[in-house]
């Protein structure tokens, strides 16, 4: 096996790992459960054990590994690789980089997981070739990564790119986990979309395909909503259009400030495809500045769940060899 990088995408439930060559090609990938017990104190040790076990399985020496890049939830102090706070892991001012290097005996670099996804899409995905890029991830929450001139924008306290906490509902907004109300995350995440759909069903004055599917025993989910919208259900389509309008509004603000070459939409919700992308683009055209809407293009992400590990590999590769 040639010299490789290890990309790690740390999640609250599972941790994705991948051996990746210096050209961004995945050689081998796997995942392990994330042990969040005792405030996540076993996470770095478990990752180290998983690496050793995989190398033994592949009959490859550790000397072929150049380093580890890891995407972690929450804001990251990029200067020392510590985590300011990761609520779902129980971390606060947690020295993740130092602990990971001690456990693995390899150089490591840490950044926010959404930033890593943005770097992955820039290197090998929908943002390939762009040095000014914004990536938005729509999943259980809404994350974001901002890249300017090929480098991640962190901000003074590691909170740059928190697109999910832009206020898009100024009156009567739903509470967000961040403590505010009306955040984009409350209307464009998978959970936020389900809430909007549930509200629409409660106010519906006539039958809908979505209601029929639920009565047949299907669980209300963003995936079911998009399926019904694709099938022509007017109630579902109205909810999707509403989500698209909120997201397009938020992205217009991002575009007006950053004027990136590309805005890439990823995460599980983006699997809806064009039925979501069309109202997003329509709203972006409506709300963005003329020069922005002519020069900034919106695309769906192409790397799926691999974006984070590929971006993490890119970051450690470039940290080790900045040229």
Short mmCIF file of C-alpha atoms in Angstrom, two decimals:
data_model
loop_
_atom_site.label_atom_id
_atom_site.label_comp_id
_atom_site.label_asym_id
_atom_site.label_seq_id
_atom_site.Cartn_x
_atom_site.Cartn_y
_atom_site.Cartn_z
CA UNK A 1 0.00 0.00 0.00
CA UNK A 2 1.28 3.47 -0.90
CA UNK A 3 1.63 6.26 1.66
CA UNK A 4 -1.82 7.10 3.02
CA UNK A 5 -3.75 9.64 5.02
CA UNK A 6 -6.43 8.77 7.53
CA UNK A 7 -9.65 10.75 7.43
CA UNK A 8 -11.97 10.59 10.42
CA UNK A 9 -15.52 11.95 10.66
CA UNK A 10 -16.55 11.92 14.31
CA UNK A 11 -20.30 11.71 14.90
CA UNK A 12 -22.40 11.31 18.01
CA UNK A 13 -23.48 7.79 17.04
CA UNK A 14 -20.83 6.49 14.66
CA UNK A 15 -17.30 7.46 13.67
CA UNK A 16 -16.36 7.05 10.00
CA UNK A 17 -12.74 6.27 9.12
CA UNK A 18 -11.04 5.99 5.75
CA UNK A 19 -7.58 5.31 4.39
CA UNK A 20 -7.10 7.79 1.55
CA UNK A 21 -4.21 8.27 -0.85
CA UNK A 22 -2.62 11.65 -1.52
CA UNK A 23 -4.83 12.06 -4.62
CA UNK A 24 -8.03 11.94 -2.57
CA UNK A 25 -9.02 8.42 -3.53
CA UNK A 26 -10.49 6.20 -0.81
CA UNK A 27 -8.57 2.95 -0.45
CA UNK A 28 -10.55 1.49 2.42
CA UNK A 29 -13.31 2.82 4.67
CA UNK A 30 -15.12 1.54 7.73
CA UNK A 31 -16.88 2.83 10.82
CA UNK A 32 -17.05 2.20 14.54
CA UNK A 33 -19.56 3.09 17.23
CA UNK A 34 -18.88 6.35 19.06
CA UNK A 35 -18.65 5.72 22.78
CA UNK A 36 -20.03 8.86 24.43
CA UNK A 37 -20.06 7.38 27.93
CA UNK A 38 -18.07 9.20 30.63
CA UNK A 39 -18.05 12.38 28.54
CA UNK A 40 -16.46 10.67 25.57
CA UNK A 41 -13.16 9.92 27.31
CA UNK A 42 -12.72 6.64 25.36
CA UNK A 43 -13.20 8.10 21.88
CA UNK A 44 -9.56 8.72 20.97
CA UNK A 45 -8.46 5.41 22.45
CA UNK A 46 -11.13 3.55 20.46
CA UNK A 47 -10.05 5.30 17.26
CA UNK A 48 -6.44 4.33 17.89
CA UNK A 49 -7.44 0.71 18.48
CA UNK A 50 -9.59 0.71 15.32
CA UNK A 51 -6.65 1.98 13.26
CA UNK A 52 -4.27 -0.63 14.62
CA UNK A 53 -6.81 -3.42 14.07
CA UNK A 54 -7.48 -2.33 10.48
CA UNK A 55 -3.78 -2.10 9.61
CA UNK A 56 -3.25 -5.56 11.07
CA UNK A 57 -6.20 -6.88 9.06
CA UNK A 58 -4.73 -5.37 5.88
CA UNK A 59 -1.22 -6.52 6.86
CA UNK A 60 0.14 -3.01 6.46
CA UNK A 61 2.66 -1.19 8.69
CA UNK A 62 1.74 1.98 10.52
CA UNK A 63 4.77 3.68 8.96
CA UNK A 64 2.77 4.08 5.74
CA UNK A 65 0.35 6.46 7.47
CA UNK A 66 1.27 10.13 7.06
CA UNK A 67 -1.19 11.53 9.59
CA UNK A 68 -4.79 11.87 10.74
CA UNK A 69 -7.33 14.54 9.87
CA UNK A 70 -10.50 14.58 11.96
CA UNK A 71 -13.77 16.44 11.64
CA UNK A 72 -15.49 16.91 15.01
CA UNK A 73 -18.86 18.40 15.99
CA UNK A 74 -18.92 21.87 17.50
CA UNK A 75 -16.60 24.89 17.20
CA UNK A 76 -12.89 24.07 17.09
CA UNK A 77 -9.89 26.08 18.25
CA UNK A 78 -7.91 25.58 15.06
CA UNK A 79 -4.66 26.86 16.56
CA UNK A 80 -4.33 23.97 19.02
CA UNK A 81 -6.95 21.46 17.86
CA UNK A 82 -9.07 21.63 21.00
CA UNK A 83 -12.86 21.56 21.02
CA UNK A 84 -14.49 24.64 22.50
CA UNK A 85 -17.69 22.67 23.14
CA UNK A 86 -19.41 19.53 21.82
CA UNK A 87 -22.60 19.15 23.81
CA UNK A 88 -23.56 15.70 22.47
CA UNK A 89 -20.14 14.34 23.48
CA UNK A 90 -19.88 16.10 26.81
CA UNK A 91 -16.75 18.00 25.78
CA UNK A 92 -15.75 21.51 26.80
CA UNK A 93 -12.28 22.92 26.08
CA UNK A 94 -11.30 19.37 25.21
CA UNK A 95 -7.69 18.82 23.95
CA UNK A 96 -8.70 16.47 21.12
CA UNK A 97 -5.62 16.92 18.93
CA UNK A 98 -3.18 16.30 21.78
CA UNK A 99 -5.02 13.20 22.98
CA UNK A 100 -5.36 11.78 19.46
CA UNK A 101 -1.65 12.23 18.79
CA UNK A 102 -0.72 10.57 22.08
CA UNK A 103 -3.00 7.57 21.44
CA UNK A 104 -2.00 7.05 17.78
CA UNK A 105 1.61 8.33 17.72
CA UNK A 106 0.69 10.15 14.49
CA UNK A 107 0.43 13.85 13.63
CA UNK A 108 -3.18 15.04 13.68
CA UNK A 109 -5.20 18.05 12.63
CA UNK A 110 -8.72 18.83 13.87
CA UNK A 111 -11.49 20.99 12.46
CA UNK A 112 -15.27 21.26 12.55
CA UNK A 113 -17.07 18.42 10.75
CA UNK A 114 -18.99 20.76 8.41
CA UNK A 115 -15.72 22.48 7.50
CA UNK A 116 -14.25 19.11 6.62
CA UNK A 117 -17.24 18.33 4.39
CA UNK A 118 -16.72 21.66 2.63
CA UNK A 119 -13.04 20.84 2.04
CA UNK A 120 -14.00 17.40 0.73
CA UNK A 121 -16.42 18.85 -1.79
CA UNK A 122 -13.82 21.44 -2.81
CA UNK A 123 -11.16 18.77 -3.37
CA UNK A 124 -13.07 15.93 -5.02
CA UNK A 125 -16.78 16.84 -5.15
CA UNK A 126 -19.23 19.40 -6.49
CA UNK A 127 -16.92 22.28 -5.57
CA UNK A 128 -13.89 20.87 -7.39
CA UNK A 129 -11.88 23.66 -8.97
CA UNK A 130 -13.43 26.40 -6.80
CA UNK A 131 -11.34 28.24 -4.21
CA UNK A 132 -14.25 30.32 -2.92
CA UNK A 133 -16.94 27.96 -1.75
CA UNK A 134 -19.69 27.63 0.84
CA UNK A 135 -20.99 24.21 1.84
CA UNK A 136 -24.26 23.75 3.72
CA UNK A 137 -25.10 20.38 5.27
CA UNK A 138 -28.75 19.55 5.89
CA UNK A 139 -29.16 16.67 8.31
CA UNK A 140 -30.50 16.37 11.84
CA UNK A 141 -29.20 19.92 12.15
CA UNK A 142 -27.85 22.44 9.65
CA UNK A 143 -24.10 22.99 9.42
CA UNK A 144 -21.92 25.07 7.18
CA UNK A 145 -18.36 25.58 6.05
CA UNK A 146 -16.96 28.69 4.36
CA UNK A 147 -13.83 28.49 2.20
CA UNK A 148 -12.08 31.63 0.95
CA UNK A 149 -9.09 31.40 -1.36
CA UNK A 150 -8.80 27.69 -0.61
CA UNK A 151 -8.75 28.11 3.17
CA UNK A 152 -11.43 27.56 5.80
CA UNK A 153 -12.78 30.70 7.46
CA UNK A 154 -12.86 30.06 11.23
CA UNK A 155 -13.69 33.42 12.80
CA UNK A 156 -12.39 34.71 16.11
CA UNK A 157 -13.95 31.92 18.19
CA UNK A 158 -14.31 29.09 15.69
CA UNK A 159 -17.97 29.87 14.96
CA UNK A 160 -17.71 31.03 11.34
CA UNK A 161 -19.97 29.13 8.97
CA UNK A 162 -22.79 28.52 11.47
CA UNK A 163 -25.32 29.03 8.71
CA UNK A 164 -27.87 26.89 10.54
CA UNK A 165 -28.23 29.60 13.17
CA UNK A 166 -29.02 32.45 10.80
CA UNK A 167 -32.46 33.81 11.71
CA UNK A 168 -34.91 33.30 8.84
CA UNK A 169 -38.22 33.36 10.76
CA UNK A 170 -38.40 36.73 12.49
CA UNK A 171 -41.86 36.30 14.05
CA UNK A 172 -43.35 33.18 15.59
CA UNK A 173 -40.24 31.09 14.99
CA UNK A 174 -39.67 27.75 16.66
CA UNK A 175 -37.07 27.36 19.44
CA UNK A 176 -33.65 26.15 18.33
CA UNK A 177 -31.19 24.04 20.33
CA UNK A 178 -28.81 27.01 20.30
CA UNK A 179 -31.20 29.00 22.51
CA UNK A 180 -32.53 31.34 19.81
CA UNK A 181 -35.77 31.07 17.86
CA UNK A 182 -36.42 31.09 14.13
CA UNK A 183 -33.03 29.69 13.07
CA UNK A 184 -32.60 28.11 9.64
CA UNK A 185 -32.02 24.81 11.45
CA UNK A 186 -35.60 24.90 12.74
CA UNK A 187 -37.02 24.91 9.20
CA UNK A 188 -34.43 23.27 6.93
CA UNK A 189 -33.04 20.37 8.97
CA UNK A 190 -34.67 16.94 8.76
CA UNK A 191 -36.32 17.51 12.15
CA UNK A 192 -37.39 21.03 11.20
CA UNK A 193 -38.96 19.82 7.96
CA UNK A 194 -40.92 17.17 9.86
CA UNK A 195 -42.19 19.86 12.22
CA UNK A 196 -43.36 22.03 9.30
CA UNK A 197 -45.04 19.03 7.68
CA UNK A 198 -46.79 18.11 10.92
CA UNK A 199 -48.08 21.67 11.28
CA UNK A 200 -49.33 21.66 7.69
CA UNK A 201 -51.15 18.37 8.24
CA UNK A 202 -52.79 19.79 11.36
CA UNK A 203 -54.14 22.76 9.42
CA UNK A 204 -55.10 20.87 6.26
CA UNK A 205 -58.72 21.16 5.26
CA UNK A 206 -58.67 18.38 2.70
CA UNK A 207 -57.07 14.94 2.29
CA UNK A 208 -53.51 14.59 1.07
CA UNK A 209 -51.24 11.83 -0.14
CA UNK A 210 -48.93 12.50 2.79
CA UNK A 211 -51.78 11.92 5.25
CA UNK A 212 -52.73 8.71 3.44
CA UNK A 213 -49.17 7.37 3.66
CA UNK A 214 -49.04 8.10 7.38
CA UNK A 215 -52.39 6.39 7.95
CA UNK A 216 -50.98 3.36 6.14
CA UNK A 217 -48.34 3.12 8.86
CA UNK A 218 -45.48 5.11 7.36
CA UNK A 219 -43.53 7.35 9.74
CA UNK A 220 -43.62 11.04 8.98
CA UNK A 221 -40.14 11.97 7.78
CA UNK A 222 -38.51 14.46 5.45
CA UNK A 223 -37.90 11.59 3.01
CA UNK A 224 -41.62 10.68 2.97
CA UNK A 225 -42.53 14.34 2.47
CA UNK A 226 -40.24 14.66 -0.56
CA UNK A 227 -41.57 11.39 -2.00
CA UNK A 228 -45.16 12.65 -1.75
CA UNK A 229 -44.18 16.00 -3.24
CA UNK A 230 -42.60 14.21 -6.20
CA UNK A 231 -45.82 12.25 -6.61
CA UNK A 232 -47.73 15.51 -7.00
CA UNK A 233 -49.19 15.96 -3.50
CA UNK A 234 -49.99 19.66 -3.20
CA UNK A 235 -49.67 19.80 0.60
CA UNK A 236 -46.23 18.19 0.51
CA UNK A 237 -45.13 20.43 -2.34
CA UNK A 238 -46.21 23.54 -0.40
CA UNK A 239 -44.04 22.48 2.57
CA UNK A 240 -41.07 21.78 0.30
CA UNK A 241 -41.48 25.18 -1.35
CA UNK A 242 -41.56 26.81 2.06
CA UNK A 243 -38.36 25.03 3.10
CA UNK A 244 -36.73 26.00 -0.18
CA UNK A 245 -37.71 29.62 0.32
CA UNK A 246 -36.16 29.75 3.80
CA UNK A 247 -32.97 28.06 2.60
CA UNK A 248 -32.72 30.24 -0.49
CA UNK A 249 -33.16 33.35 1.66
CA UNK A 250 -30.34 32.28 3.99
CA UNK A 251 -28.07 31.43 1.09
CA UNK A 252 -28.74 34.79 -0.53
CA UNK A 253 -27.40 36.46 2.60
CA UNK A 254 -24.34 34.21 2.48
CA UNK A 255 -23.92 34.99 -1.20
CA UNK A 256 -24.28 38.72 -0.71
CA UNK A 257 -21.57 38.71 1.97
CA UNK A 258 -19.12 36.18 0.50
CA UNK A 259 -19.93 36.05 -3.24
CA UNK A 260 -18.49 32.53 -3.51
CA UNK A 261 -18.05 30.79 -6.84
CA UNK A 262 -20.16 27.87 -5.65
CA UNK A 263 -22.62 27.07 -2.88
CA UNK A 264 -22.85 23.32 -2.31
CA UNK A 265 -25.80 21.75 -0.50
CA UNK A 266 -25.12 18.39 1.14
CA UNK A 267 -26.33 16.21 3.99
CA UNK A 268 -29.08 13.62 4.01
CA UNK A 269 -31.86 16.10 3.19
CA UNK A 270 -30.07 17.06 -0.04
CA UNK A 271 -30.82 13.57 -1.36
CA UNK A 272 -34.24 15.01 -2.27
CA UNK A 273 -32.52 16.44 -5.34
CA UNK A 274 -34.10 18.86 -7.76
CA UNK A 275 -37.45 19.08 -6.01
CA UNK A 276 -35.63 20.87 -3.18
CA UNK A 277 -33.01 22.58 -5.32
CA UNK A 278 -35.52 24.30 -7.62
CA UNK A 279 -37.30 26.39 -4.94
CA UNK A 280 -33.92 27.13 -3.31
CA UNK A 281 -32.56 28.53 -6.56
CA UNK A 282 -35.77 30.46 -7.16
CA UNK A 283 -35.55 32.14 -3.74
CA UNK A 284 -31.82 32.78 -4.15
CA UNK A 285 -32.52 34.55 -7.44
CA UNK A 286 -35.23 36.62 -5.76
CA UNK A 287 -33.27 37.71 -2.69
CA UNK A 288 -29.65 37.97 -3.83
CA UNK A 289 -27.82 40.94 -5.29
CA UNK A 290 -27.73 40.99 -9.10
CA UNK A 291 -23.98 40.41 -9.47
CA UNK A 292 -24.15 37.62 -6.91
CA UNK A 293 -26.93 35.69 -8.57
CA UNK A 294 -25.08 35.91 -11.89
CA UNK A 295 -21.73 34.71 -10.53
CA UNK A 296 -22.59 32.33 -7.65
CA UNK A 297 -23.96 28.92 -8.60
CA UNK A 298 -25.78 26.47 -6.33
CA UNK A 299 -25.05 22.76 -6.66
CA UNK A 300 -25.93 19.56 -4.85
CA UNK A 301 -23.04 17.81 -3.10
CA UNK A 302 -21.71 14.70 -4.81
CA UNK A 303 -19.60 12.95 -2.16
CA UNK A 304 -22.37 11.95 0.24
CA UNK A 305 -21.11 10.53 3.55
CA UNK A 306 -17.53 10.47 2.23
CA UNK A 307 -17.17 14.27 2.15
CA UNK A 308 -16.05 14.55 5.76
CA UNK A 309 -13.29 11.93 5.63
CA UNK A 310 -11.99 13.18 2.28
CA UNK A 311 -11.90 16.76 3.57
CA UNK A 312 -10.12 15.61 6.72
CA UNK A 313 -7.51 13.86 4.59
CA UNK A 314 -7.04 16.99 2.48
CA UNK A 315 -6.46 19.08 5.58
CA UNK A 316 -3.80 16.83 7.10
CA UNK A 317 -2.14 16.48 3.68
CA UNK A 318 -1.87 20.23 3.29
CA UNK A 319 -0.87 20.80 6.90
CA UNK A 320 2.02 18.37 6.48
CA UNK A 321 2.95 19.81 3.08
CA UNK A 322 1.63 23.38 2.81
CA UNK A 323 3.18 23.91 -0.61
#
